[in-house]
Each structure stands twice: as C-alpha cells, then as structure tokens.
XYZ file of C-alpha atoms in Angstrom:
635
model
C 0.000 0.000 0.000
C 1.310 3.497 -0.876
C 2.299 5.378 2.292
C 0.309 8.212 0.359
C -3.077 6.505 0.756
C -2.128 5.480 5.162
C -3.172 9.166 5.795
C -6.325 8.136 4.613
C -6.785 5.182 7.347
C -6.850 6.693 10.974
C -5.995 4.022 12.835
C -8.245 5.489 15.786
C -11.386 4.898 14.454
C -10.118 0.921 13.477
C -9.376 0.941 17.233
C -12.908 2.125 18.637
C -14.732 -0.197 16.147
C -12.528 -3.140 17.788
C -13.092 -2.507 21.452
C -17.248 -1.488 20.710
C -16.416 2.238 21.258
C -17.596 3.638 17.699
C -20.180 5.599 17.552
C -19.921 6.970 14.131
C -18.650 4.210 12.410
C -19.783 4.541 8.612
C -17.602 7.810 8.155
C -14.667 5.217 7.633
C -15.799 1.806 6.860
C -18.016 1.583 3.581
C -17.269 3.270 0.538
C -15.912 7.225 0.283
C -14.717 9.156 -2.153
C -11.546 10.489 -1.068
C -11.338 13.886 -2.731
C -7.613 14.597 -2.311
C -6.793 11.471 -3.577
C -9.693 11.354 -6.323
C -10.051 7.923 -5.599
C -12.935 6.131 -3.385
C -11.579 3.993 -0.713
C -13.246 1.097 0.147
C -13.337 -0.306 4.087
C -14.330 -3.582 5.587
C -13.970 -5.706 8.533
C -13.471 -9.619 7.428
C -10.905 -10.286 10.161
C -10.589 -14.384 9.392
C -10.796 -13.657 5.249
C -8.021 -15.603 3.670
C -8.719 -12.700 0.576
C -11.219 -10.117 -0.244
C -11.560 -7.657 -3.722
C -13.614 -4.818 -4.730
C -15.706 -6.747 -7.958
C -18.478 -4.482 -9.406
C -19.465 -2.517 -12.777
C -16.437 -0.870 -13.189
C -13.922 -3.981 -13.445
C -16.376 -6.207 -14.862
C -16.589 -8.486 -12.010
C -13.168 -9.410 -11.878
C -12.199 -10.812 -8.848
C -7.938 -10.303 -9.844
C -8.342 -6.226 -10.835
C -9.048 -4.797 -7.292
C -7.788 -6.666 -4.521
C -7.922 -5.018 -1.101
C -5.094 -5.641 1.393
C -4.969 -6.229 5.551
C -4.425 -3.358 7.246
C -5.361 -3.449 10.777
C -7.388 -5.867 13.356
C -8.948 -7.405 10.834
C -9.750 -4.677 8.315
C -9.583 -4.754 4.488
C -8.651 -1.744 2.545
C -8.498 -0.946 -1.433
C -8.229 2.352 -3.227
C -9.935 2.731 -6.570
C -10.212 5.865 -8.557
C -12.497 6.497 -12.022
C -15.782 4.937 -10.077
C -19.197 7.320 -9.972
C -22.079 7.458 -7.983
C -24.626 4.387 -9.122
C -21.465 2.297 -9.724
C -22.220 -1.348 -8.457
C -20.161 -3.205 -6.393
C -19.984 -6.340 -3.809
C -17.032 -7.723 -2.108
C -15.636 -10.500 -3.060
C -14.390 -12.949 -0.101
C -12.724 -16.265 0.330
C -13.262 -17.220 3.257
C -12.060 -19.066 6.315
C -13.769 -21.696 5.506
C -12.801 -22.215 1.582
C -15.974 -20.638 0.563
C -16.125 -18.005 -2.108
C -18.618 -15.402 -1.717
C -20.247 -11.767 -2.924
C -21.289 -10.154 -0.351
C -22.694 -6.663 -0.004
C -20.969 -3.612 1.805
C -22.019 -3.627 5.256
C -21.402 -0.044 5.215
C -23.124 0.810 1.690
C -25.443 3.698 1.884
C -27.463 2.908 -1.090
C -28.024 -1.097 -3.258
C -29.483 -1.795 -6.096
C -33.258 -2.764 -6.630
C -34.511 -6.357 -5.084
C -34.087 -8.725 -6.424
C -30.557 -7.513 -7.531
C -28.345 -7.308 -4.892
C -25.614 -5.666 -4.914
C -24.388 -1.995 -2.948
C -23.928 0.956 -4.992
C -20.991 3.608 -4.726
C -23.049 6.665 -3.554
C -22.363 9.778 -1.492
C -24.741 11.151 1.190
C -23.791 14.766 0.817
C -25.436 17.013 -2.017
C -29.319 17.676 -0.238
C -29.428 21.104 1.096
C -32.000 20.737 4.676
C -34.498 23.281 5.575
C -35.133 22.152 8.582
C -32.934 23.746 10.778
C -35.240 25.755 12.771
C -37.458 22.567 13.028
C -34.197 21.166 14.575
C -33.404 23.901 17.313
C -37.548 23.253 18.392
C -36.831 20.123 18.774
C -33.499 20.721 21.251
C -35.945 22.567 24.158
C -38.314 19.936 23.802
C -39.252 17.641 27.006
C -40.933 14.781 24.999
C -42.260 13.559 27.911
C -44.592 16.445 28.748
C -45.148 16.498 25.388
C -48.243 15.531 22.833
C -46.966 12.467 20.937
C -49.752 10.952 18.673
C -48.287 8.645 16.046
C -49.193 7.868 12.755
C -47.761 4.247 11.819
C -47.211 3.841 8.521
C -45.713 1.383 5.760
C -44.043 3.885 3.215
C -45.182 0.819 0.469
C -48.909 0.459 0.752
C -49.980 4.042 2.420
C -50.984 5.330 -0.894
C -49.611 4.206 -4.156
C -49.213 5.974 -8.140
C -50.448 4.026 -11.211
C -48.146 2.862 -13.135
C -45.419 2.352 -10.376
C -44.508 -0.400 -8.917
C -43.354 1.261 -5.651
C -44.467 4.553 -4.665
C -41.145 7.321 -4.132
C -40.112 8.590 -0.708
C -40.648 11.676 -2.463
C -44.461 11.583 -3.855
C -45.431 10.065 -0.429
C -43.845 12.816 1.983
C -45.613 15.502 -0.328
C -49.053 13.689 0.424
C -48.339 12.430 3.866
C -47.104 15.526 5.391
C -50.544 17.504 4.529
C -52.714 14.644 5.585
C -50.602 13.625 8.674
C -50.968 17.718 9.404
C -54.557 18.199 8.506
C -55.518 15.031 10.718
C -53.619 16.460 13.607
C -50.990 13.742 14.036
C -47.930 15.079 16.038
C -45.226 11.875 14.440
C -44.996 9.447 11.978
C -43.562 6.407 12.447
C -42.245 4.193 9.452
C -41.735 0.717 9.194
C -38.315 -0.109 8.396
C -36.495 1.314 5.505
C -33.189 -0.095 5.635
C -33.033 -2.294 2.762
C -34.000 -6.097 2.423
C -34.522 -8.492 0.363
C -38.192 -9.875 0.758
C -41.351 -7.840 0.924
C -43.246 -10.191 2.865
C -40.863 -9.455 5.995
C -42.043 -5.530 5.389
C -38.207 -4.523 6.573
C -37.354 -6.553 9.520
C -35.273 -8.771 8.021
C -32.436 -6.397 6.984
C -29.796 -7.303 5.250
C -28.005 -3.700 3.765
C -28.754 -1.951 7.466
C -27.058 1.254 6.478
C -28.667 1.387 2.798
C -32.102 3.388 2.673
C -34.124 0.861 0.947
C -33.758 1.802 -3.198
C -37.663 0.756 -3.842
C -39.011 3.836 -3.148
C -35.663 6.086 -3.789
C -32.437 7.421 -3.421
C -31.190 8.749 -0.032
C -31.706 11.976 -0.920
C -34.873 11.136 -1.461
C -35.388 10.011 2.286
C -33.855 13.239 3.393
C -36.578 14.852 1.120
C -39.575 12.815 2.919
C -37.955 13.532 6.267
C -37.032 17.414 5.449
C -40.913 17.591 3.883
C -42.546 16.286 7.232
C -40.564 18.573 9.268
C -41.564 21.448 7.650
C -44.966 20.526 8.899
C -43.995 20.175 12.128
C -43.755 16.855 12.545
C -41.671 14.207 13.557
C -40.307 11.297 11.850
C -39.721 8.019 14.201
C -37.949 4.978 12.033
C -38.633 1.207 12.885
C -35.151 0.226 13.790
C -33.981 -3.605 13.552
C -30.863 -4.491 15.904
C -32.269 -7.811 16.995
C -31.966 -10.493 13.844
C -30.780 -10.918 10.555
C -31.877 -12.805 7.166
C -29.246 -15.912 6.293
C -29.407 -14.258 2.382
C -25.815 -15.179 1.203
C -25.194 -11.553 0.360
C -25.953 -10.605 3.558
C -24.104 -10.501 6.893
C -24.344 -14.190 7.646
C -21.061 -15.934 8.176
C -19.441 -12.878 6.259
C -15.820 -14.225 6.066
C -16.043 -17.653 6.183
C -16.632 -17.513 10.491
C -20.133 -16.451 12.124
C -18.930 -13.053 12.373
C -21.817 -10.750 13.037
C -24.191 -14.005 14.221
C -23.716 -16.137 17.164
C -20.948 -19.243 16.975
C -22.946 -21.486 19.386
C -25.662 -23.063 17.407
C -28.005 -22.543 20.590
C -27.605 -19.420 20.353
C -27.590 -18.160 16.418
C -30.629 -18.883 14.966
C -34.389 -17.408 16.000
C -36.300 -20.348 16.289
C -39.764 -18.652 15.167
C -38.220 -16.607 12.685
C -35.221 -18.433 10.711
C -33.053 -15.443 11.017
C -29.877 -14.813 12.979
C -29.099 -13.356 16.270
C -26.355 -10.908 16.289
C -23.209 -11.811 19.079
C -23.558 -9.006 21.062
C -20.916 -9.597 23.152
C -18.516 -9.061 20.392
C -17.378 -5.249 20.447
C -16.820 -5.041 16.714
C -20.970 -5.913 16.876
C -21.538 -3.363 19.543
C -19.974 -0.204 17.351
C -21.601 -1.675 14.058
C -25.127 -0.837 16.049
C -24.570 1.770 17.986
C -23.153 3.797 14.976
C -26.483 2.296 12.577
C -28.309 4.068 15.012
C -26.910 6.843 15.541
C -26.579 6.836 11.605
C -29.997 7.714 10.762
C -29.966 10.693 13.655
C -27.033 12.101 11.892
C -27.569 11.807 8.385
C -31.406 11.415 8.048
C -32.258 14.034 10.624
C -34.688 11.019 12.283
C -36.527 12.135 15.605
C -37.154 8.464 17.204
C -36.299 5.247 16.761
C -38.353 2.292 17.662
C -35.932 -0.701 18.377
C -38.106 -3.971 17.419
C -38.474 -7.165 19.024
C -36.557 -6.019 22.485
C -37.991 -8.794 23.944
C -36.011 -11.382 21.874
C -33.085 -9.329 22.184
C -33.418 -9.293 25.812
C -34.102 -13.007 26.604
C -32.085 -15.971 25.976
C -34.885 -18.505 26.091
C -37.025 -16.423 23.937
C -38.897 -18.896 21.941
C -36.880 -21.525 22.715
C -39.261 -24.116 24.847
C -36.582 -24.022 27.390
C -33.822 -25.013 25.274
C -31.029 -22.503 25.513
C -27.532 -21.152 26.883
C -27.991 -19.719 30.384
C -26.178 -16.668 31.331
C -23.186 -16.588 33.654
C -25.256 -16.496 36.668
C -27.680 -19.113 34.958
C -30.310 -17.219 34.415
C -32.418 -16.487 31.154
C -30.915 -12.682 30.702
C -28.391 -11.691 27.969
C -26.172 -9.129 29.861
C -24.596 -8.590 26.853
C -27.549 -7.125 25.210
C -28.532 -5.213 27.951
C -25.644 -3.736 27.342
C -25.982 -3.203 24.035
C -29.394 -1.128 24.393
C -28.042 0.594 27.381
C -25.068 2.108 24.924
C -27.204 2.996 21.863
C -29.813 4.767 24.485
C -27.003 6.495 25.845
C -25.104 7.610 22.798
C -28.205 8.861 21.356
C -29.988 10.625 23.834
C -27.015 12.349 24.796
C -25.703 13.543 21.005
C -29.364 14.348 20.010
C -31.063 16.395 22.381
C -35.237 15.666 21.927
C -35.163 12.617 19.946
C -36.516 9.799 21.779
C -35.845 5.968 21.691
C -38.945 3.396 22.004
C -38.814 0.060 22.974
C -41.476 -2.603 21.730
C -41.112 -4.799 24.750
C -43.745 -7.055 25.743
C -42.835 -8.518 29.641
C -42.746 -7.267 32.778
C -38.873 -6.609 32.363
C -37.700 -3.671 34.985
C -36.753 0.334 34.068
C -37.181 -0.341 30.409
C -37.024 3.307 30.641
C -35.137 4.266 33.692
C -31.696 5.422 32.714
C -28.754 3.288 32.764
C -27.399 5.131 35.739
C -30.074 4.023 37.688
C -30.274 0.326 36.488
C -32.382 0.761 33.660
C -31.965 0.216 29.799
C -32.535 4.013 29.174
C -35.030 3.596 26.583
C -37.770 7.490 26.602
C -40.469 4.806 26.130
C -41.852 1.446 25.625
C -44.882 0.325 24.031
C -48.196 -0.837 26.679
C -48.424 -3.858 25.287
C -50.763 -4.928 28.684
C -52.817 -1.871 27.504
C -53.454 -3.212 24.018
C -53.827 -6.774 24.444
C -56.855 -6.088 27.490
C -58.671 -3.295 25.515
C -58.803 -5.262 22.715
C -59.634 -8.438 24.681
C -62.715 -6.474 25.713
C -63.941 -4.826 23.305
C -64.209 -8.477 21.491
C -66.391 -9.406 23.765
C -70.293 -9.841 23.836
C -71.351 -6.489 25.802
C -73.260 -8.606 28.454
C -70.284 -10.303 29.498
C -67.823 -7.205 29.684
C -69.400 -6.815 33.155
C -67.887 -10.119 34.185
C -64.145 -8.424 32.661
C -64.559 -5.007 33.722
C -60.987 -5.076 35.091
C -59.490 -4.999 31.506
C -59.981 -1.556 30.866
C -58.873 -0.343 34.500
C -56.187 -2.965 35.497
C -53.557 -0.912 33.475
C -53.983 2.006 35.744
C -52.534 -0.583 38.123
C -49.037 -0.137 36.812
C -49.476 2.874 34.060
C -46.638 5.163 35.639
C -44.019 2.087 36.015
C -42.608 3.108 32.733
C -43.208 5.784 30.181
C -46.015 4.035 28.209
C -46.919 4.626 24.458
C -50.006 3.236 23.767
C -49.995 0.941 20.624
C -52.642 -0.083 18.033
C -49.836 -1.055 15.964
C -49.690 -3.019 12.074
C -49.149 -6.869 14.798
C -52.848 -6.025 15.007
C -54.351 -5.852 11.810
C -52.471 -8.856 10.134
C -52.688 -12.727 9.878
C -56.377 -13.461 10.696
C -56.373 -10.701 13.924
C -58.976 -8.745 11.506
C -59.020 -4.935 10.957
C -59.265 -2.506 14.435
C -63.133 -2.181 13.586
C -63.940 -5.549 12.490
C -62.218 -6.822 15.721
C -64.961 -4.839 17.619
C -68.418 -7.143 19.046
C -71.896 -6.345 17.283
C -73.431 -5.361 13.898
C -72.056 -3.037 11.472
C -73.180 0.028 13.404
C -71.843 -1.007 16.636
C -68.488 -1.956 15.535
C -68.118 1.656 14.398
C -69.440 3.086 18.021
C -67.202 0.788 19.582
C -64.031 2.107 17.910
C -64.985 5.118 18.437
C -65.523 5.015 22.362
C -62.285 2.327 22.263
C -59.962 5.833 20.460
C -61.950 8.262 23.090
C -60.355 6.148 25.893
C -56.935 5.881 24.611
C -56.897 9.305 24.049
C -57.691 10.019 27.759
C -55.976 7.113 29.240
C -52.314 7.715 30.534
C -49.358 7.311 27.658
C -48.748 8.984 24.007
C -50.730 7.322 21.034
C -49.940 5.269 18.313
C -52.419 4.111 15.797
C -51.868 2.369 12.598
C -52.831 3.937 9.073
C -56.266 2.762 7.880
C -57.526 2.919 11.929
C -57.963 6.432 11.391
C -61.117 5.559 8.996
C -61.421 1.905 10.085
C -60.214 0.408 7.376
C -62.526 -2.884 7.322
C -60.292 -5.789 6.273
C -56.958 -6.685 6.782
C -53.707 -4.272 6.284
C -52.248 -6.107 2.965
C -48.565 -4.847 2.333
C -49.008 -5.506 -1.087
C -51.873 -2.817 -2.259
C -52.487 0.775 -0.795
C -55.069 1.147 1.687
C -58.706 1.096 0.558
C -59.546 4.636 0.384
C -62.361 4.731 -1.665
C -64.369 3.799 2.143
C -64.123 7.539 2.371
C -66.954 7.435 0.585
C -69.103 6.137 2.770
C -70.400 8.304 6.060
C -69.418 5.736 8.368
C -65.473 5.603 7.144
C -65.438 9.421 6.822
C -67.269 9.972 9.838
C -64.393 7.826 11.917
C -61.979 10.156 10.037
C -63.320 13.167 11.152
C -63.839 11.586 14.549
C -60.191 10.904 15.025
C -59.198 13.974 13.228
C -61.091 16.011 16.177
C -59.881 13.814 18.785
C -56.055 14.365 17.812
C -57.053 18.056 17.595
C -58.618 17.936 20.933
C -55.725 15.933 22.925
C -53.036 18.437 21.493
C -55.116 21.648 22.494
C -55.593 20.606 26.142
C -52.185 20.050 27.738
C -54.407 18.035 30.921
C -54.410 15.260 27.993
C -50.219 14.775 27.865
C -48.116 16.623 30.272
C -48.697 14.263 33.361
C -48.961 10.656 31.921
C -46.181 9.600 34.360
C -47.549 10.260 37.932
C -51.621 10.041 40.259
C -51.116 14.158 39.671
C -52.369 13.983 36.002
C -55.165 11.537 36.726
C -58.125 10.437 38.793
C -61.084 7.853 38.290
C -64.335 9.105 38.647
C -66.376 6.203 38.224
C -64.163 2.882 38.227
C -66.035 0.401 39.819
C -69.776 0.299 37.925
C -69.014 -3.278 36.209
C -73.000 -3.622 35.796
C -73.389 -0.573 33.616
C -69.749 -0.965 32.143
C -68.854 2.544 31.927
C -65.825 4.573 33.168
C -65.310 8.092 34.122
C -62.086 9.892 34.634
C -60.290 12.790 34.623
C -56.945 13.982 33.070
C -54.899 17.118 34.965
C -52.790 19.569 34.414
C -52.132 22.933 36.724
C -55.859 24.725 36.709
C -57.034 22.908 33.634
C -58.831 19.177 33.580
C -60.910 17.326 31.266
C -63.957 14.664 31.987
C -64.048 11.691 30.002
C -66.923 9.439 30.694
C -67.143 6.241 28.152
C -70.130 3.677 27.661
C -69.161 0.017 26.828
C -72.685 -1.389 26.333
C -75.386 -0.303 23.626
C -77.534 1.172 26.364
C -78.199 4.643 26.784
C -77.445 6.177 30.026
C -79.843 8.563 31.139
C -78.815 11.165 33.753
C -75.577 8.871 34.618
C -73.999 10.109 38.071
C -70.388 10.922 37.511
C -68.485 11.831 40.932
C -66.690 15.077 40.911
C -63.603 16.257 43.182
C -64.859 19.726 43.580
C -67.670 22.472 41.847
C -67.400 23.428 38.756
C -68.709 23.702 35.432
C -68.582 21.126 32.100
C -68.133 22.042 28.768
C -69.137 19.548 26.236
C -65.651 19.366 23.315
C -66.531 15.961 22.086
C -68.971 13.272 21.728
C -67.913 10.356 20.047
C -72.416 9.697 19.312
C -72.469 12.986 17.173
C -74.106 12.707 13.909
C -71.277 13.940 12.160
C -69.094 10.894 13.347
C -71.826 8.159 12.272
C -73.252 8.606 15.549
C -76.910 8.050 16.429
C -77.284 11.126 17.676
C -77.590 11.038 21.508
C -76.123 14.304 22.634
C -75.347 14.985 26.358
C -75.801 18.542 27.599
C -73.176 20.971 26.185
C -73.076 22.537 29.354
C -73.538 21.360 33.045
C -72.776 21.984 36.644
C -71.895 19.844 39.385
C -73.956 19.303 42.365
C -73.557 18.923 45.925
C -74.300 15.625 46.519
C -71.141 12.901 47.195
C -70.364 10.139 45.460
C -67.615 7.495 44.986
C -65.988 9.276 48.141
C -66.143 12.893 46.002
C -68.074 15.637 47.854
C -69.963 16.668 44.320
C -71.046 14.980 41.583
C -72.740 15.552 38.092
C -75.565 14.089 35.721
C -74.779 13.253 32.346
C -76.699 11.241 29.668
C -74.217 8.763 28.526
C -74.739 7.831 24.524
C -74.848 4.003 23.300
C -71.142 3.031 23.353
C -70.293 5.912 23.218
C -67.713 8.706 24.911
C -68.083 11.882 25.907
C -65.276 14.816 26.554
C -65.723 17.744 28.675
C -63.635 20.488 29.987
C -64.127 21.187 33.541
C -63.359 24.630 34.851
C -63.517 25.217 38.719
C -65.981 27.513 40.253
C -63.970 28.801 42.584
C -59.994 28.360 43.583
C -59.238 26.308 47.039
C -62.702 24.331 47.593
C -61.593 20.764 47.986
C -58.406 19.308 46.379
C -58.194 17.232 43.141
C-alpha cells in the first residue's frame, strides 16, 4: 500500500470499532470518495478472510483487478479511482472456511433494486435541509410532557401511483405531510427502511442496514420525505432492527467464512420462530456496528425516534426456545450482553441528540425499560403498553353482556401505568394474519363496531401514555392491512369511514389543544377515576390534569343509553361539552349529552360533588371542567 493513501486510514477509528467504542462508524468503513486522492476507498472488517476484492461494474466483475489488502485488526482496505455514484459493487471474499462469496458492503449507503443485490458507490452529501429551525424546536423539547400521537405507517402500501410499482419517498412525503398535518398527528412512524430483500418481511429482516431501501428512492430522497414532514412540524420516528438478521448469502451471515456478526454457538444463532440470525452481542466489533447504525440515521437522516423492534427477543435468551437454551453466567435467562448493548445505543443517542426519543417494543414485565442506565435501567424514553393493548382489545371483542364479568381490563392498566413511560400501541401486529381490521375486531353489527371504535380511540386518548395508531384505523379500514396494495380509500366514501376520520381527526385536535391530555402521563397528579367500579353498567369516568385545567371523560361500553348517569366530581365546577364520540357527524346516532352542566352537591364514589350526564350508546363523551372557585376541595 502506498504510504500516500495510510493518511487516509486513521488508525483510531479501526481501534474504537474493535473494542465497541464507535459511535460513528460509517464515516470510515463503507465506501468514500476520497477527494484529495480522487479515488474512493473502500473499508471492511473480514478479520478471518483468507482474501477479499472490490468486484463491481467498473472492473467487470473481476475478482484479480481490485484486490484489497490487511491493514489493521482485521480490516480490508483498497483504493480505486475512475468509479461514480450508481457504480455497483460487492465484495468478493474467500473465506475461512474455503468458501467463495459476494457479499454486499455492510457499510453501503445505497443497493441496487430487489431482487438484484448488490451496494452501490453513492455519497450522502449534495441535499441542502431546511429544517434547521425545526431542529433547534426540537433541542428545548421535554418529549415527555409532550403531545406524541403517532401515525404508523408502511411507506409501500400508504398510498400508491399508477403505473409504479413502488411509490417514491418523495411523492409520499408531499401527500403524507398535509394529511398527517390536517388530521392532527404530532409523528410518523415508518416501518423499516433499511433495505432487504423480501417484501413479505415488510423490513425486519435487513440485510443492507445502512442502505435506505432503493424501492421507493435514493437517499436523498429520504432526506426529502424527512425534510418535507418537518416542515410541517412533525416528527419522523424509524422502525429500527438491531435484533436479527436474514441468512441471504449476500448478507451478513457468516461474512468471512466464520459467524462473524451471528452467534458461533448453534443454541444461540438462529431465531427459532423466525429463521433469522441473532447478532453476538458480546462481540465489540458488533456493539460499534449498532450503535453507529443508530446513531446513523440521527445524523444523516435528521430522524426524531427510533423504535428498536423485538426487544424482547433481544433481551431473553430462552425467547422462543421451549426451554432449550444457553444460560447466562449467573444461569439465568438474561443476555447481559444485550442489555448492554441497548443501554449504549440509548445512551449515545440521547445524549448527542437532544429531543429525539428511543422506544422500545417490549412485551414482559422486564424492569426500568425506561429508567436510565445510571439508575439500572436500559434508558429507553419509552416502551410500548403492550398490557394496555392486548386487554382493551380483549374487551372490546367481547359480547357487551359479558364485559361486566371483565370489567378489570380496561382499568387494570392504571394498576401499573406510571411504572414506565407508556406509548399506547394499536400497531400493524394487530391488523395482520387473521387478527382482523381494528373495527372488524370490535363485538356487534355493522353500526356497533363503528361506536365501539370510536368510544375504544376516546379512551386511549384520555388514558395515561402517548398514542400510536396504525394507518387505515384512522377511517377503520374494514379488512386486513395487505402490504401488497395501498389502503382502501375509496371507504371515504361512505359516512361511516369518513365519519371515523373526522372523529379521530377532532380527537387528535382535541388531545393536542388541552395540555391536561399529555403533560402528566407519568404520575396520580395527572389523573383520577371518577367512576371505576360500575361493572353492571360498564362505563368509566375519569379525569386527566394539568395545573388549573382538567378534562372529563366518561365512556359507555354497552349499547344502552345512560340517562342522567352520576359521575363523581372532586370539587364544583362547570362542564363544557368538546366531544362526543355519538355525534351525527361521526356516524353517531345522535344522543347528545348537555353541552353545558354543573356539578352538584351531593357525594359520590368518596367525592363531595357529583354531576348528571346522559351517557350515549357506546359511546364517549369529553368535557372540559373549569372550577368555580380556587381552594374548595383538592383534586
């Protein structure tokens, strides 16, 4: 190697990648053009190759034109000049083990088109942002007190063009970021992006994790959709994969001839459920090649959250493993090593990108999910209520005699709602393979499967935690989410769809007005029951708090109307009707409680006042509750 090109190879960053100390990684491995030198260099680790070569376009393939050579700890370099951006190229590797294969750039930032595979030579820089004022918002943010309602979408099937084949990051964003706006959506979340091979895994099985996914784009073309939503104001969270891998040759499976990235112990490599591979997290080189993924998309792509899949897998050693598996040091079921691993990227992030948040979909009782690492915990901002979904949905499935008999789901998450910092998911899990759409999982005829979601959103809306809901719940989309057509919008059409638009359109508008809906989801100060414990009548009353101002939710589970319904009240005031989930307007039938009212004194449920209210068939009612007068009882 020319002593020329050496300057060009800091050894530093080769010795942060090897102890699991890199957090920025992909500004040296990959592919970068090297203007001093007009040449790109080319980086990998393949520390137990016997060879590896640059093979691509631009040498037709030939494995004998650009050989790269060892330079340090296990790290291939070659120089090539004359290559452009689009240029394809894999690396060629013989490996440990005799085999001889392509494999794509670990590092590539952009890949061809499935079902070609190969990474393309392509620079990041060239996108001028606008968002830089969105940015400096975002640093004085406290998420936590914040409104976060989340839009989750799948960039593929949200709304497609005729004649394409894939829609482009860029004709989505346009669309997206006026109807996420107008709808009153504070984030989007996007399914994974990173590219992969197979549609049907719709991005969780990644195989080019630092490659924006080329079926809808170029990267600048991400930046684009990213830059286009933050000019609206809102914020972009990206499903984020650091849990498994496909075993696609030209992926990261046995790279160089040894289970590099993956697991040696057979016990431990391989995702039973899934037929992917686990990554060895207690290798360091696997540490930085995360950590610096992550904190990839921050840097480059200007993302506001990431939502770190399957943490649960991650997390446990036994995971779906019928009790066949490698115990831990201590012999327990706990991979230390991964805890680390979250702890790190939580860490690194939080810290270098003031008011982004990390989310963890996490589905046990696990402690501190997200308590910082300090303290014990795996310093995640939140984790998804998966309790909170699975019992809602439990009961609103069920016949609405019998949800007197399980009145408990809908209140037992109160029992442990400021343990963590919840989001609230109605996620794509629910909508797919036979679970049926949000509405058609709802008990009755067609009308009452409408009311139902209605009063089901009015509650979540109230109910402790930010909000995630799935695209096509807004306007309860009626069958399945298929990843392979847009969703069926043409249901706009009919009142009942639009009406359930509108409905959550007001209800979004409504929960980011009134800062009693959001600031306190974490502690008893931002809530109180009102009526908890009427199983028989299967409603629930509560209210939300925040300084002087409250709001009164009072929901109906059962087809029944509720005439003059006693609500308790902590002190005298007055009601001011801002929703009702039975309006006309929503596909309601119409029964409208007073627009105005005023408590009474007369006690109930251990409240000194109390207030009558006609309660519509399953239906929900908001109202704002002023006080009458300052220092007459105590919330």
């Amino acid at each position: 190697m020319k002593e020329s090109y050496q300057a060009y190879l800091p050894e530093y960053d080769i010795y942060l990648y090897n102890t699991g100390e890199a957090q920025r990684a992909y500004e040296f491995f990959g592919c970068h053009y090297i203007p001093k030198l007009r040449m790109h260099r080319f980086c990998v680790w393949a520390p137990n190759a016997r060879s590896v070569s640059v093979v691509g376009d631009f040498n037709g393939w030939d494995i004998e034109k650009n050989p790269m050579e060892p330079w340090k700890n296990g790290v291939w370099t070659a120089f090539i000049p004359g290559l452009a951006d689009g240029d394809n190229y894999k690396y060629f590797i013989y490996g440990y083990d005799g085999s001889k294969v392509m494999k794509a750039d670990p590092f590539a930032f952009h890949a061809e088109v499935r079902p070609n595979t190969a990474s393309k030579v392509w620079e990041l820089g060239g996108y001028e942002w606008h968002d830089s004022s969105y940015m400096k918002r975002r640093l004085k943010k406290n998420i936590l007190k914040d409104a976060v309602s989340i839009y989750e979408v799948h960039i593929g099937s949200w709304r497609t063009k005729e004649g394409y084949r894939f829609p482009s990051f860029r004709e989505v964003a346009d669309e997206l970021a006026d109807y996420v706006s107008d709808m009153g959506y504070t984030h989007v979340e996007i399914m994974p992006v990173a590219e992969y091979p197979y549609d049907g895994s719709w991005g969780y099985q990644i195989t080019g994790f630092y490659a924006v996914t080329s079926r809808y784009g170029t990267p600048q073309d991400f930046m684009y959709f990213v830059d286009k939503l933050h000019s609206r104001g809102i914020g972009v969270i990206m499903d984020w994969v650091p849990g498994h891998f496909p075993k696609d040759e030209h992926g990261l499976a046995k790279f160089d001839g040894t289970h590099l990235y993956e697991h040696e112990n057979v016990l431990q490599r391989e995702h039973p459920q899934w037929g992917t591979l686990i990554f060895n997290y207690g290798r360091p080189e696997v540490v930085s090649f995360l950590v610096s993924n992550a904190m990839f998309f921050m840097d480059k792509y200007h993302i506001d959250g990431l939502r770190v899949d399957a943490v649960t897998s991650i997390l446990y050693l036994d995971y779906a493993r019928d009790g066949c598996f490698v115990p831990n040091e201590e012999g327990g079921n706990i991979d230390g090593h991964a805890v680390e691993m979250l702890r790190r990227m939580n860490s690194t992030v939080l810290t270098n990108y003031a008011g982004a948040m990390t989310i963890a979909e996490e589905s046990t009782a696990y402690p501190m999910v997200t308590k910082p690492p300090y303290d014990g915990g795996l310093g995640f901002t939140f984790k998804w209520n998966m309790g909170f979904m699975h019992d809602t949905l439990d009961y609103m499935k069920m016949d609405h005699y019998f949800r007197q008999f399980e009145h408990n789901k809908i209140s037992f998450s109160m029992y442990y709602a400021f343990s963590e910092n919840y989001i609230l998911p109605y996620s794509h899990d629910e909508v797919v393979h036979g679970k049926k759409s949000m509405v058609d999982k709802m008990f009755g005829d067609y009308w009452q499967k409408f009311a139902s979601l209605r009063a089901l959103y009015a509650f979540m809306f109230a109910h402790p935690g930010k909000k995630l809901m799935f695209m096509g719940d807004e306007f309860a989309q009626f069958i399945e989410w298929d990843y392979k057509k847009q969703l069926d919008w043409f249901l706009l059409e009919y009142d009942s769809h639009a009406g359930m638009q509108r409905f959550v359109k007001d209800l979004n508008h409504i929960y980011t007005a009134y800062s009693a809906l959001y600031e306190l989801d974490d502690s008893w100060d931002g809530f109180r029951w009102l009526n908890v414990d009427d199983r028989e009548q299967s409603t629930f009353a509560l209210m939300r708090m925040s300084g002087e101002e409250a709001v009164v939710c009072a929901v109906n589970f059962t087809p029944v109307v509720r005439e003059d319904y006693r609500i308790a009240m902590p002190q005298r005031g007055s009601l001011e009707r801002l929703i009702c989930s039975d309006d006309e307007i929503y596909g309601g039938s119409g029964v409208m409680p007073d627009k105005k009212l005023q408590t009474e004194k007369l006690a109930l449920n251990g409240m000194p006042y109390s207030v009558k209210i006609t309660l519509p068939p399953l239906g929900a009612v908001y109202y704002r509750f002023t006080l009458k007068s300052k220092g007459d009882g105590k919330r």
